[in-house]
mmCIF file of C-alpha atoms in Angstrom:
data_model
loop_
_atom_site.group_PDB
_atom_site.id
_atom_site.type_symbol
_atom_site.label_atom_id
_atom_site.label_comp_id
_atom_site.label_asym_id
_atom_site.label_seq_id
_atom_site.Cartn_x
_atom_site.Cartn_y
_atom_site.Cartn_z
ATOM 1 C CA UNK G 1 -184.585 1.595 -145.023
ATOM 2 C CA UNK G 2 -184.896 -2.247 -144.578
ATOM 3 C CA UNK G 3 -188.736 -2.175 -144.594
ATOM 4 C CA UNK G 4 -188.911 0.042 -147.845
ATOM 5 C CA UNK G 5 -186.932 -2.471 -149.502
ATOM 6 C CA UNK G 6 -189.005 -5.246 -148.118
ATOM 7 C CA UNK G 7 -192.319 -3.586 -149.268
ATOM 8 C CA UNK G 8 -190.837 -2.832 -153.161
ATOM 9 C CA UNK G 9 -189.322 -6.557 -153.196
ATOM 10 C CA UNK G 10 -193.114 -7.539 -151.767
ATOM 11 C CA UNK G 11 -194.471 -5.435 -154.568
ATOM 12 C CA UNK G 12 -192.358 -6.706 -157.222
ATOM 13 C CA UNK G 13 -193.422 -10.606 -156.583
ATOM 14 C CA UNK G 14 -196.376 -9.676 -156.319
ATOM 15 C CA UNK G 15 -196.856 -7.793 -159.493
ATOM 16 C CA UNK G 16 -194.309 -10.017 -161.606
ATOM 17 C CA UNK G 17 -196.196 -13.333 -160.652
ATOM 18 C CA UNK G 18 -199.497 -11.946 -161.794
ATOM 19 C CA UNK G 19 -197.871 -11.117 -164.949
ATOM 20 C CA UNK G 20 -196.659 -14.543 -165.309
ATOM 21 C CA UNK G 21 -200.437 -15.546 -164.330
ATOM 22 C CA UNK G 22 -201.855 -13.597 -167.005
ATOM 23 C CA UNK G 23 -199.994 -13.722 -169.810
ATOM 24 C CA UNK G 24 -199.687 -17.887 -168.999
ATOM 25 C CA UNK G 25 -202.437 -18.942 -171.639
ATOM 26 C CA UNK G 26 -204.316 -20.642 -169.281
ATOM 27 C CA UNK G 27 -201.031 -23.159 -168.242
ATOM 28 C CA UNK G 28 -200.893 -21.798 -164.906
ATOM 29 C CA UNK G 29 -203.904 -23.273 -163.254
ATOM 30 C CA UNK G 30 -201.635 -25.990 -162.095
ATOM 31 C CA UNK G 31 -200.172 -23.819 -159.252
ATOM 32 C CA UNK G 32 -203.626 -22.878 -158.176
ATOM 33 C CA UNK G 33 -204.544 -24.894 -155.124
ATOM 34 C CA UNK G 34 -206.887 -27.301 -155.681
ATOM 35 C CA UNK G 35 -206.945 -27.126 -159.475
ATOM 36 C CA UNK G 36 -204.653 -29.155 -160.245
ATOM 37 C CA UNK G 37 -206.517 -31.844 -157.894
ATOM 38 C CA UNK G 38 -209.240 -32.074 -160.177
ATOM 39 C CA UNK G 39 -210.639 -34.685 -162.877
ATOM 40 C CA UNK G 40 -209.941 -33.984 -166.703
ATOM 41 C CA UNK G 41 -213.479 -33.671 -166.664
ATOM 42 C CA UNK G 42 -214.028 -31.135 -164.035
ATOM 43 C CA UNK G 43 -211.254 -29.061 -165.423
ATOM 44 C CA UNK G 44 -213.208 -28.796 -168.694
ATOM 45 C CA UNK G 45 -216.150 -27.082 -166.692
ATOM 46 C CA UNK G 46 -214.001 -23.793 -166.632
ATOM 47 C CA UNK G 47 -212.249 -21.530 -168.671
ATOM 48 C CA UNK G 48 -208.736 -21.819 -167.379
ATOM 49 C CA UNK G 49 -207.468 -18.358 -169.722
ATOM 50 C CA UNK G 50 -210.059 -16.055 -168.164
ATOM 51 C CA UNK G 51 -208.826 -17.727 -164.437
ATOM 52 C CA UNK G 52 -205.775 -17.640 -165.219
ATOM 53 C CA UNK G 53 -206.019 -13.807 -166.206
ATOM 54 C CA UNK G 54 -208.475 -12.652 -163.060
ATOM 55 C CA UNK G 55 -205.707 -14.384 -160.943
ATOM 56 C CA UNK G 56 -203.069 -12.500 -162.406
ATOM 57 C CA UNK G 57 -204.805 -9.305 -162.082
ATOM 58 C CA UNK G 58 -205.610 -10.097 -158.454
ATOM 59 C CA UNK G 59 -202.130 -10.850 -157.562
ATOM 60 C CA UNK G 60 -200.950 -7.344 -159.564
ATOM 61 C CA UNK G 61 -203.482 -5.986 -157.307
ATOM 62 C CA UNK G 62 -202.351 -7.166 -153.883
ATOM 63 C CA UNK G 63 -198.432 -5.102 -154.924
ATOM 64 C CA UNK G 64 -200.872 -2.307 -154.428
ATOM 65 C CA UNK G 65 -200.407 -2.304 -150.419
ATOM 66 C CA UNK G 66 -196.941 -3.125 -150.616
ATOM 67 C CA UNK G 67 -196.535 0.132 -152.501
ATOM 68 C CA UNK G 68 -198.304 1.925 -150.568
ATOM 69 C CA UNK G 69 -196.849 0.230 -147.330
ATOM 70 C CA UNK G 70 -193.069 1.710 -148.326
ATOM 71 C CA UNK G 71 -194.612 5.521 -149.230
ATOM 72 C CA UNK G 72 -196.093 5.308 -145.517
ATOM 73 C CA UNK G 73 -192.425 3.671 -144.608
ATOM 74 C CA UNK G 74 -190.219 6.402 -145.944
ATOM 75 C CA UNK G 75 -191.762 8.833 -143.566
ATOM 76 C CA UNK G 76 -192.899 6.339 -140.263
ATOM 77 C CA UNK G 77 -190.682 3.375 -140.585
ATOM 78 C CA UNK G 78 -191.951 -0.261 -139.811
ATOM 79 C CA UNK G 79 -195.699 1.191 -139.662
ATOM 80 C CA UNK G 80 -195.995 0.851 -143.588
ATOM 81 C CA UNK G 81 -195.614 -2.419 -143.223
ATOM 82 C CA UNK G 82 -197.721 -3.427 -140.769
ATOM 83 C CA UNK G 83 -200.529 -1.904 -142.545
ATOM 84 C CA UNK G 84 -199.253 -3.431 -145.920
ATOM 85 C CA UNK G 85 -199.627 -6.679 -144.879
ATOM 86 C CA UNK G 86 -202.699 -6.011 -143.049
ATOM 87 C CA UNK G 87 -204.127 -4.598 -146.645
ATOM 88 C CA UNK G 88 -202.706 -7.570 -148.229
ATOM 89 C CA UNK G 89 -204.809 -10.157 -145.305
ATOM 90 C CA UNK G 90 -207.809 -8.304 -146.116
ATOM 91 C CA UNK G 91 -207.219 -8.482 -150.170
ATOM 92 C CA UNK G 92 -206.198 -12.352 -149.593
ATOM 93 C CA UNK G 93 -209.535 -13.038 -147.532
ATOM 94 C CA UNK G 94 -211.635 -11.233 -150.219
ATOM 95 C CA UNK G 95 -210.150 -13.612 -152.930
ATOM 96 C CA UNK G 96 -210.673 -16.581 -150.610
ATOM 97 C CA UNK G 97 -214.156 -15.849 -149.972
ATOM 98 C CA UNK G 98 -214.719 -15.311 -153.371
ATOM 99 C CA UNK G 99 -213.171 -18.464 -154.529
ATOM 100 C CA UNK G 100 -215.977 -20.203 -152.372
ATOM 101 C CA UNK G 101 -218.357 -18.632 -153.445
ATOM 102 C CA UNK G 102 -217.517 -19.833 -157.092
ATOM 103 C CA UNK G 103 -216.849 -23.295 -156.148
ATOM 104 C CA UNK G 104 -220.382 -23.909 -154.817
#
């Protein structure tokens, strides 16, 4: 029971924190990492609503495995997590790699 309560309270950060992302106005780019370092010039390069918004939908993505990870939980307990997270790694390298590729 623990780890299907630990997947939906995984889910719900998730999810609520890329609603707070997306429906910020752009005023959330100063908890992105490495934003917040930059010049008032660079920042003026991007479009911090749209980021702000593709973050948010990204994080409402990654409750996606967590959801999943407490279906697979009711019936094979502690497995559902394990993949979870392992879903969430993956999700979190594909945003990481993509973030590079951006920055170039």
């Amino acid at each position: 029971m623990f780890c299907v309560l630990f997947d939906m309270g995984m889910a719900a950060i998730m999810f609520i924190i890329g609603i707070l992302f997306y429906k910020s106005n752009g005023k959330a780019t100063n908890f992105l990492s490495g934003y917040n370092m930059r010049s008032t010039e660079e920042r003026k390069k991007y479009d911090e609503i749209q980021m702000c918004k593709d973050y948010g939908k990204r994080m409402m993505y990654m409750a996606i495995p967590f959801l999943i990870g407490a279906v697979i939980d009711i019936q094979f307990v502690g497995i559902g997590c394990l993949i979870a997270w392992g879903l969430w790694l993956v999700l979190f390298a594909f945003l990481l790699i993509e973030r590079h590729k951006r920055e170039r």
